[in-house]
Amino acid sequence: MTSRHTIAVLLACLALTASLGAAAAEGSLGDDIAKKSKRGDRESPVYAGQPEDLMRLENGVVIDGQDIESPDGFTSGFRLIAGFSPFQMPKLDLGAEFSYRESDEVPTRLGDQQLLVNTVSLGGSLVAGVRLGHFGLYAKSGLVGWEGDAVIPRGDFDEAGTTRVQGFGARLQFPGFTSRLELEEYDAPDMAHLNLLTASINIPF
């Protein structure tokens, strides 16, 4: 699958998520969502960031944008998640994630040679999670298209490809305290520098 096909799949996933959210909010469901909005009785999706960073649309779709930066400083980018919770199953969170990452001068190896590589990746995943009281679990799976260039060109370096990405995460949330753990893994060896295990604790003041 080419990078162009990957982008088409991502856009289709985001459009599907938005349309499902809109359908779930029609009629009486839309009225119920509006009532919840007035009461402030809404929980953030288990895969999302901090509640204050969320954008909630009138049709029930929740949009979350997050910056991405790897601890080693090689990679930066962003992710955008659009999702909703089926009204009949309010503890279930469904969504689609779009992500962009750019890595500069990442050290890697080609055979017995060391290389510095610049890469750009564009990908998307379907996400599903469940909230169980204060604890929540979620998983995601998708495709990523990427392109890479060696800082010093090598003729046998694979400069483009498509690979699968999968991830798992957990969140523990109490009033005034949120702890999160997430693992994200790419199948392609050339994209191993994007494999990421993150842990965070947020205590707003």
PDB file of C-alpha atoms in Angstrom:
ATOM      1  CA  MET A   1       0.000   0.000   0.000  1.00  0.00           C
ATOM      2  CA  THR A   2       1.391   3.391  -0.985  1.00  0.00           C
ATOM      3  CA  SER A   3       1.500   6.520   1.157  1.00  0.00           C
ATOM      4  CA  ARG A   4      -1.296   7.985  -0.990  1.00  0.00           C
ATOM      5  CA  HIS A   5      -3.538   5.013  -0.192  1.00  0.00           C
ATOM      6  CA  THR A   6      -2.689   5.335   3.488  1.00  0.00           C
ATOM      7  CA  ILE A   7      -3.764   8.982   3.546  1.00  0.00           C
ATOM      8  CA  ALA A   8      -7.048   8.066   1.836  1.00  0.00           C
ATOM      9  CA  VAL A   9      -7.731   5.402   4.499  1.00  0.00           C
ATOM     10  CA  LEU A  10      -7.051   7.914   7.275  1.00  0.00           C
ATOM     11  CA  LEU A  11      -9.403  10.519   5.860  1.00  0.00           C
ATOM     12  CA  ALA A  12     -12.106   7.883   5.402  1.00  0.00           C
ATOM     13  CA  CYS A  13     -11.727   6.786   9.038  1.00  0.00           C
ATOM     14  CA  LEU A  14     -12.052  10.341  10.330  1.00  0.00           C
ATOM     15  CA  ALA A  15     -15.092  10.982   8.139  1.00  0.00           C
ATOM     16  CA  LEU A  16     -16.725   7.744   9.339  1.00  0.00           C
ATOM     17  CA  THR A  17     -16.159   8.664  12.977  1.00  0.00           C
ATOM     18  CA  ALA A  18     -17.686  12.097  12.512  1.00  0.00           C
ATOM     19  CA  SER A  19     -20.733  10.743  10.673  1.00  0.00           C
ATOM     20  CA  LEU A  20     -21.359   8.066  13.320  1.00  0.00           C
ATOM     21  CA  GLY A  21     -21.141  10.685  16.031  1.00  0.00           C
ATOM     22  CA  ALA A  22     -23.596  12.890  14.175  1.00  0.00           C
ATOM     23  CA  ALA A  23     -26.048  10.034  13.714  1.00  0.00           C
ATOM     24  CA  ALA A  24     -25.837   9.140  17.401  1.00  0.00           C
ATOM     25  CA  ALA A  25     -26.758  12.695  18.362  1.00  0.00           C
ATOM     26  CA  GLU A  26     -29.928  13.076  16.251  1.00  0.00           C
ATOM     27  CA  GLY A  27     -33.370  13.511  17.788  1.00  0.00           C
ATOM     28  CA  SER A  28     -33.793  12.744  21.443  1.00  0.00           C
ATOM     29  CA  LEU A  29     -30.164  11.686  21.774  1.00  0.00           C
ATOM     30  CA  GLY A  30     -29.094  15.185  20.756  1.00  0.00           C
ATOM     31  CA  ASP A  31     -31.438  16.644  23.398  1.00  0.00           C
ATOM     32  CA  ASP A  32     -29.970  14.343  26.055  1.00  0.00           C
ATOM     33  CA  ILE A  33     -26.435  15.349  25.101  1.00  0.00           C
ATOM     34  CA  ALA A  34     -27.411  19.015  25.325  1.00  0.00           C
ATOM     35  CA  LYS A  35     -28.859  18.419  28.815  1.00  0.00           C
ATOM     36  CA  LYS A  36     -25.630  16.747  29.886  1.00  0.00           C
ATOM     37  CA  SER A  37     -23.698  19.694  28.506  1.00  0.00           C
ATOM     38  CA  LYS A  38     -25.701  22.100  30.679  1.00  0.00           C
ATOM     39  CA  ARG A  39     -25.052  19.976  33.760  1.00  0.00           C
ATOM     40  CA  GLY A  40     -21.358  19.547  32.936  1.00  0.00           C
ATOM     41  CA  ASP A  41     -21.917  15.793  33.387  1.00  0.00           C
ATOM     42  CA  ARG A  42     -19.406  14.564  30.824  1.00  0.00           C
ATOM     43  CA  GLU A  43     -16.351  12.376  31.171  1.00  0.00           C
ATOM     44  CA  SER A  44     -13.344  12.697  28.914  1.00  0.00           C
ATOM     45  CA  PRO A  45     -12.587   9.715  26.608  1.00  0.00           C
ATOM     46  CA  VAL A  46     -10.052   7.330  28.096  1.00  0.00           C
ATOM     47  CA  TYR A  47      -7.617   7.852  25.178  1.00  0.00           C
ATOM     48  CA  ALA A  48      -7.799  11.661  25.262  1.00  0.00           C
ATOM     49  CA  GLY A  49      -5.559  14.193  26.987  1.00  0.00           C
ATOM     50  CA  GLN A  50      -6.623  16.598  29.695  1.00  0.00           C
ATOM     51  CA  PRO A  51     -10.367  17.457  29.809  1.00  0.00           C
ATOM     52  CA  GLU A  52      -9.687  21.188  29.452  1.00  0.00           C
ATOM     53  CA  ASP A  53      -7.963  20.534  26.086  1.00  0.00           C
ATOM     54  CA  LEU A  54     -10.992  18.825  24.495  1.00  0.00           C
ATOM     55  CA  MET A  55     -13.319  20.364  21.928  1.00  0.00           C
ATOM     56  CA  ARG A  56     -16.887  19.050  22.132  1.00  0.00           C
ATOM     57  CA  LEU A  57     -19.156  19.496  19.114  1.00  0.00           C
ATOM     58  CA  GLU A  58     -22.943  19.735  19.325  1.00  0.00           C
ATOM     59  CA  ASN A  59     -23.347  16.396  17.520  1.00  0.00           C
ATOM     60  CA  GLY A  60     -21.501  14.567  20.321  1.00  0.00           C
ATOM     61  CA  VAL A  61     -18.106  14.268  18.626  1.00  0.00           C
ATOM     62  CA  VAL A  62     -15.107  14.997  20.857  1.00  0.00           C
ATOM     63  CA  ILE A  63     -11.892  16.322  19.267  1.00  0.00           C
ATOM     64  CA  ASP A  64      -8.534  16.199  21.023  1.00  0.00           C
ATOM     65  CA  GLY A  65      -5.253  17.583  19.681  1.00  0.00           C
ATOM     66  CA  GLN A  66      -1.883  16.799  21.239  1.00  0.00           C
ATOM     67  CA  ASP A  67       1.709  17.732  20.491  1.00  0.00           C
ATOM     68  CA  ILE A  68       4.188  14.863  20.201  1.00  0.00           C
ATOM     69  CA  GLU A  69       7.815  15.077  21.282  1.00  0.00           C
ATOM     70  CA  SER A  70      10.057  12.107  21.975  1.00  0.00           C
ATOM     71  CA  PRO A  71      12.232  12.124  25.132  1.00  0.00           C
ATOM     72  CA  ASP A  72      15.416  11.864  23.011  1.00  0.00           C
ATOM     73  CA  GLY A  73      14.492  15.061  21.148  1.00  0.00           C
ATOM     74  CA  PHE A  74      14.739  13.496  17.678  1.00  0.00           C
ATOM     75  CA  THR A  75      11.010  13.421  16.916  1.00  0.00           C
ATOM     76  CA  SER A  76       8.245  16.010  17.047  1.00  0.00           C
ATOM     77  CA  GLY A  77       4.764  16.254  15.576  1.00  0.00           C
ATOM     78  CA  PHE A  78       1.114  16.174  16.528  1.00  0.00           C
ATOM     79  CA  ARG A  79      -1.901  13.898  16.735  1.00  0.00           C
ATOM     80  CA  LEU A  80      -5.594  14.640  16.269  1.00  0.00           C
ATOM     81  CA  ILE A  81      -8.298  12.315  17.608  1.00  0.00           C
ATOM     82  CA  ALA A  82     -11.991  12.552  16.731  1.00  0.00           C
ATOM     83  CA  GLY A  83     -14.319  10.230  18.607  1.00  0.00           C
ATOM     84  CA  PHE A  84     -17.555   9.696  20.467  1.00  0.00           C
ATOM     85  CA  SER A  85     -19.211   7.462  23.041  1.00  0.00           C
ATOM     86  CA  PRO A  86     -22.311   5.516  21.901  1.00  0.00           C
ATOM     87  CA  PHE A  87     -25.228   6.811  23.966  1.00  0.00           C
ATOM     88  CA  GLN A  88     -26.412   3.265  24.703  1.00  0.00           C
ATOM     89  CA  MET A  89     -22.894   2.379  25.994  1.00  0.00           C
ATOM     90  CA  PRO A  90     -21.633   5.595  27.647  1.00  0.00           C
ATOM     91  CA  LYS A  91     -18.520   3.901  29.099  1.00  0.00           C
ATOM     92  CA  LEU A  92     -17.271   2.852  25.649  1.00  0.00           C
ATOM     93  CA  ASP A  93     -15.092   5.310  23.684  1.00  0.00           C
ATOM     94  CA  LEU A  94     -14.559   4.968  19.913  1.00  0.00           C
ATOM     95  CA  GLY A  95     -12.427   7.179  17.719  1.00  0.00           C
ATOM     96  CA  ALA A  96     -10.023   7.686  14.843  1.00  0.00           C
ATOM     97  CA  GLU A  97      -6.540   9.123  15.258  1.00  0.00           C
ATOM     98  CA  PHE A  98      -4.528  11.074  12.691  1.00  0.00           C
ATOM     99  CA  SER A  99      -0.831  11.639  13.410  1.00  0.00           C
ATOM    100  CA  TYR A 100       2.140  13.387  11.828  1.00  0.00           C
ATOM    101  CA  ARG A 101       5.743  12.918  12.970  1.00  0.00           C
ATOM    102  CA  GLU A 102       9.013  14.380  11.779  1.00  0.00           C
ATOM    103  CA  SER A 103      12.386  13.053  12.929  1.00  0.00           C
ATOM    104  CA  ASP A 104      15.757  14.723  12.298  1.00  0.00           C
ATOM    105  CA  GLU A 105      19.155  13.012  12.193  1.00  0.00           C
ATOM    106  CA  VAL A 106      18.084   9.800  13.897  1.00  0.00           C
ATOM    107  CA  PRO A 107      21.052   7.409  14.358  1.00  0.00           C
ATOM    108  CA  THR A 108      20.475   3.983  12.810  1.00  0.00           C
ATOM    109  CA  ARG A 109      22.411   1.173  11.122  1.00  0.00           C
ATOM    110  CA  LEU A 110      22.429  -0.273   7.614  1.00  0.00           C
ATOM    111  CA  GLY A 111      24.398  -3.505   7.727  1.00  0.00           C
ATOM    112  CA  ASP A 112      27.703  -2.620   9.376  1.00  0.00           C
ATOM    113  CA  GLN A 113      27.388   1.104   8.597  1.00  0.00           C
ATOM    114  CA  GLN A 114      26.043   3.791  10.896  1.00  0.00           C
ATOM    115  CA  LEU A 115      23.684   6.348   9.378  1.00  0.00           C
ATOM    116  CA  LEU A 116      21.860   9.521  10.333  1.00  0.00           C
ATOM    117  CA  VAL A 117      18.353   9.537   8.892  1.00  0.00           C
ATOM    118  CA  ASN A 118      15.600  12.147   8.523  1.00  0.00           C
ATOM    119  CA  THR A 119      12.086  10.687   8.391  1.00  0.00           C
ATOM    120  CA  VAL A 120       8.546  11.972   7.952  1.00  0.00           C
ATOM    121  CA  SER A 121       5.510   9.817   8.741  1.00  0.00           C
ATOM    122  CA  LEU A 122       1.788  10.242   8.284  1.00  0.00           C
ATOM    123  CA  GLY A 123      -0.588   7.736   9.797  1.00  0.00           C
ATOM    124  CA  GLY A 124      -3.944   6.930  11.260  1.00  0.00           C
ATOM    125  CA  SER A 125      -5.479   4.426  13.648  1.00  0.00           C
ATOM    126  CA  LEU A 126      -8.833   3.286  14.913  1.00  0.00           C
ATOM    127  CA  VAL A 127      -9.082   3.611  18.694  1.00  0.00           C
ATOM    128  CA  ALA A 128     -11.359   1.904  21.212  1.00  0.00           C
ATOM    129  CA  GLY A 129     -11.414   2.176  24.986  1.00  0.00           C
ATOM    130  CA  VAL A 130     -13.539   1.438  28.007  1.00  0.00           C
ATOM    131  CA  ARG A 131     -13.890   3.326  31.305  1.00  0.00           C
ATOM    132  CA  LEU A 132     -14.314   1.251  34.479  1.00  0.00           C
ATOM    133  CA  GLY A 133     -14.852   3.726  37.277  1.00  0.00           C
ATOM    134  CA  HIS A 134     -11.622   5.639  37.841  1.00  0.00           C
ATOM    135  CA  PHE A 135      -9.656   3.193  35.663  1.00  0.00           C
ATOM    136  CA  GLY A 136      -9.679   2.979  31.874  1.00  0.00           C
ATOM    137  CA  LEU A 137      -8.054   0.892  29.129  1.00  0.00           C
ATOM    138  CA  TYR A 138      -7.733   1.526  25.397  1.00  0.00           C
ATOM    139  CA  ALA A 139      -6.084   0.080  22.300  1.00  0.00           C
ATOM    140  CA  LYS A 140      -5.413   1.316  18.786  1.00  0.00           C
ATOM    141  CA  SER A 141      -4.351  -0.159  15.472  1.00  0.00           C
ATOM    142  CA  GLY A 142      -3.660   1.456  12.114  1.00  0.00           C
ATOM    143  CA  LEU A 143      -1.321   2.178   9.214  1.00  0.00           C
ATOM    144  CA  VAL A 144       1.544   4.621   8.751  1.00  0.00           C
ATOM    145  CA  GLY A 145       3.162   5.795   5.534  1.00  0.00           C
ATOM    146  CA  TRP A 146       6.707   7.092   5.863  1.00  0.00           C
ATOM    147  CA  GLU A 147       9.591   8.499   3.871  1.00  0.00           C
ATOM    148  CA  GLY A 148      13.232   8.651   4.927  1.00  0.00           C
ATOM    149  CA  ASP A 149      16.439  10.205   3.653  1.00  0.00           C
ATOM    150  CA  ALA A 150      19.951   9.512   4.845  1.00  0.00           C
ATOM    151  CA  VAL A 151      21.852  12.668   5.787  1.00  0.00           C
ATOM    152  CA  ILE A 152      24.716  11.192   3.743  1.00  0.00           C
ATOM    153  CA  PRO A 153      22.894   9.419   0.858  1.00  0.00           C
ATOM    154  CA  ARG A 154      23.160   5.621   0.569  1.00  0.00           C
ATOM    155  CA  GLY A 155      21.878   3.949  -2.589  1.00  0.00           C
ATOM    156  CA  ASP A 156      20.583   0.832  -0.805  1.00  0.00           C
ATOM    157  CA  PHE A 157      18.689   2.680   1.932  1.00  0.00           C
ATOM    158  CA  ASP A 158      14.924   2.000   1.843  1.00  0.00           C
ATOM    159  CA  GLU A 159      13.515   5.524   1.518  1.00  0.00           C
ATOM    160  CA  ALA A 160       9.750   4.911   1.778  1.00  0.00           C
ATOM    161  CA  GLY A 161       7.269   2.388   3.024  1.00  0.00           C
ATOM    162  CA  THR A 162       4.051   1.575   4.835  1.00  0.00           C
ATOM    163  CA  THR A 163       3.819  -0.227   8.141  1.00  0.00           C
ATOM    164  CA  ARG A 164       1.354  -1.144  10.834  1.00  0.00           C
ATOM    165  CA  VAL A 165       1.184   0.628  14.169  1.00  0.00           C
ATOM    166  CA  GLN A 166      -0.465  -0.635  17.327  1.00  0.00           C
ATOM    167  CA  GLY A 167      -0.689   0.658  20.829  1.00  0.00           C
ATOM    168  CA  PHE A 168      -2.141   0.087  24.276  1.00  0.00           C
ATOM    169  CA  GLY A 169      -2.792   2.474  27.102  1.00  0.00           C
ATOM    170  CA  ALA A 170      -4.225   2.816  30.599  1.00  0.00           C
ATOM    171  CA  ARG A 171      -5.497   5.784  32.585  1.00  0.00           C
ATOM    172  CA  LEU A 172      -6.187   6.264  36.273  1.00  0.00           C
ATOM    173  CA  GLN A 173      -8.217   9.400  36.950  1.00  0.00           C
ATOM    174  CA  PHE A 174      -9.474  11.036  40.132  1.00  0.00           C
ATOM    175  CA  PRO A 175     -10.631  14.618  40.730  1.00  0.00           C
ATOM    176  CA  GLY A 176      -7.472  16.704  40.545  1.00  0.00           C
ATOM    177  CA  PHE A 177      -5.228  13.771  39.549  1.00  0.00           C
ATOM    178  CA  THR A 178      -4.643  11.894  36.269  1.00  0.00           C
ATOM    179  CA  SER A 179      -2.034   9.194  35.627  1.00  0.00           C
ATOM    180  CA  ARG A 180      -1.487   7.734  32.146  1.00  0.00           C
ATOM    181  CA  LEU A 181       0.660   4.987  30.589  1.00  0.00           C
ATOM    182  CA  GLU A 182       0.868   4.306  26.826  1.00  0.00           C
ATOM    183  CA  LEU A 183       2.886   2.004  24.571  1.00  0.00           C
ATOM    184  CA  GLU A 184       3.019   2.602  20.810  1.00  0.00           C
ATOM    185  CA  GLU A 185       4.904   0.265  18.477  1.00  0.00           C
ATOM    186  CA  TYR A 186       5.708   0.267  14.739  1.00  0.00           C
ATOM    187  CA  ASP A 187       6.307  -2.962  12.794  1.00  0.00           C
ATOM    188  CA  ALA A 188       8.956  -1.609  10.390  1.00  0.00           C
ATOM    189  CA  PRO A 189      12.562  -1.831  11.693  1.00  0.00           C
ATOM    190  CA  ASP A 190      13.357   1.479   9.942  1.00  0.00           C
ATOM    191  CA  MET A 191      10.722   3.178  12.117  1.00  0.00           C
ATOM    192  CA  ALA A 192      11.868   1.681  15.418  1.00  0.00           C
ATOM    193  CA  HIS A 193      12.896   5.153  16.635  1.00  0.00           C
ATOM    194  CA  LEU A 194       9.163   6.010  16.816  1.00  0.00           C
ATOM    195  CA  ASN A 195       8.390   3.175  19.248  1.00  0.00           C
ATOM    196  CA  LEU A 196       7.393   5.005  22.383  1.00  0.00           C
ATOM    197  CA  LEU A 197       6.542   4.171  25.984  1.00  0.00           C
ATOM    198  CA  THR A 198       5.214   7.203  27.851  1.00  0.00           C
ATOM    199  CA  ALA A 199       4.060   7.716  31.419  1.00  0.00           C
ATOM    200  CA  SER A 200       2.655  10.904  32.902  1.00  0.00           C
ATOM    201  CA  ILE A 201       1.047  12.284  36.044  1.00  0.00           C
ATOM    202  CA  ASN A 202      -1.020  15.462  35.886  1.00  0.00           C
ATOM    203  CA  ILE A 203      -2.060  17.391  39.010  1.00  0.00           C
ATOM    204  CA  PRO A 204      -3.664  20.702  37.971  1.00  0.00           C
ATOM    205  CA  PHE A 205      -3.389  23.702  40.299  1.00  0.00           C
TER     206      PHE A 205
END
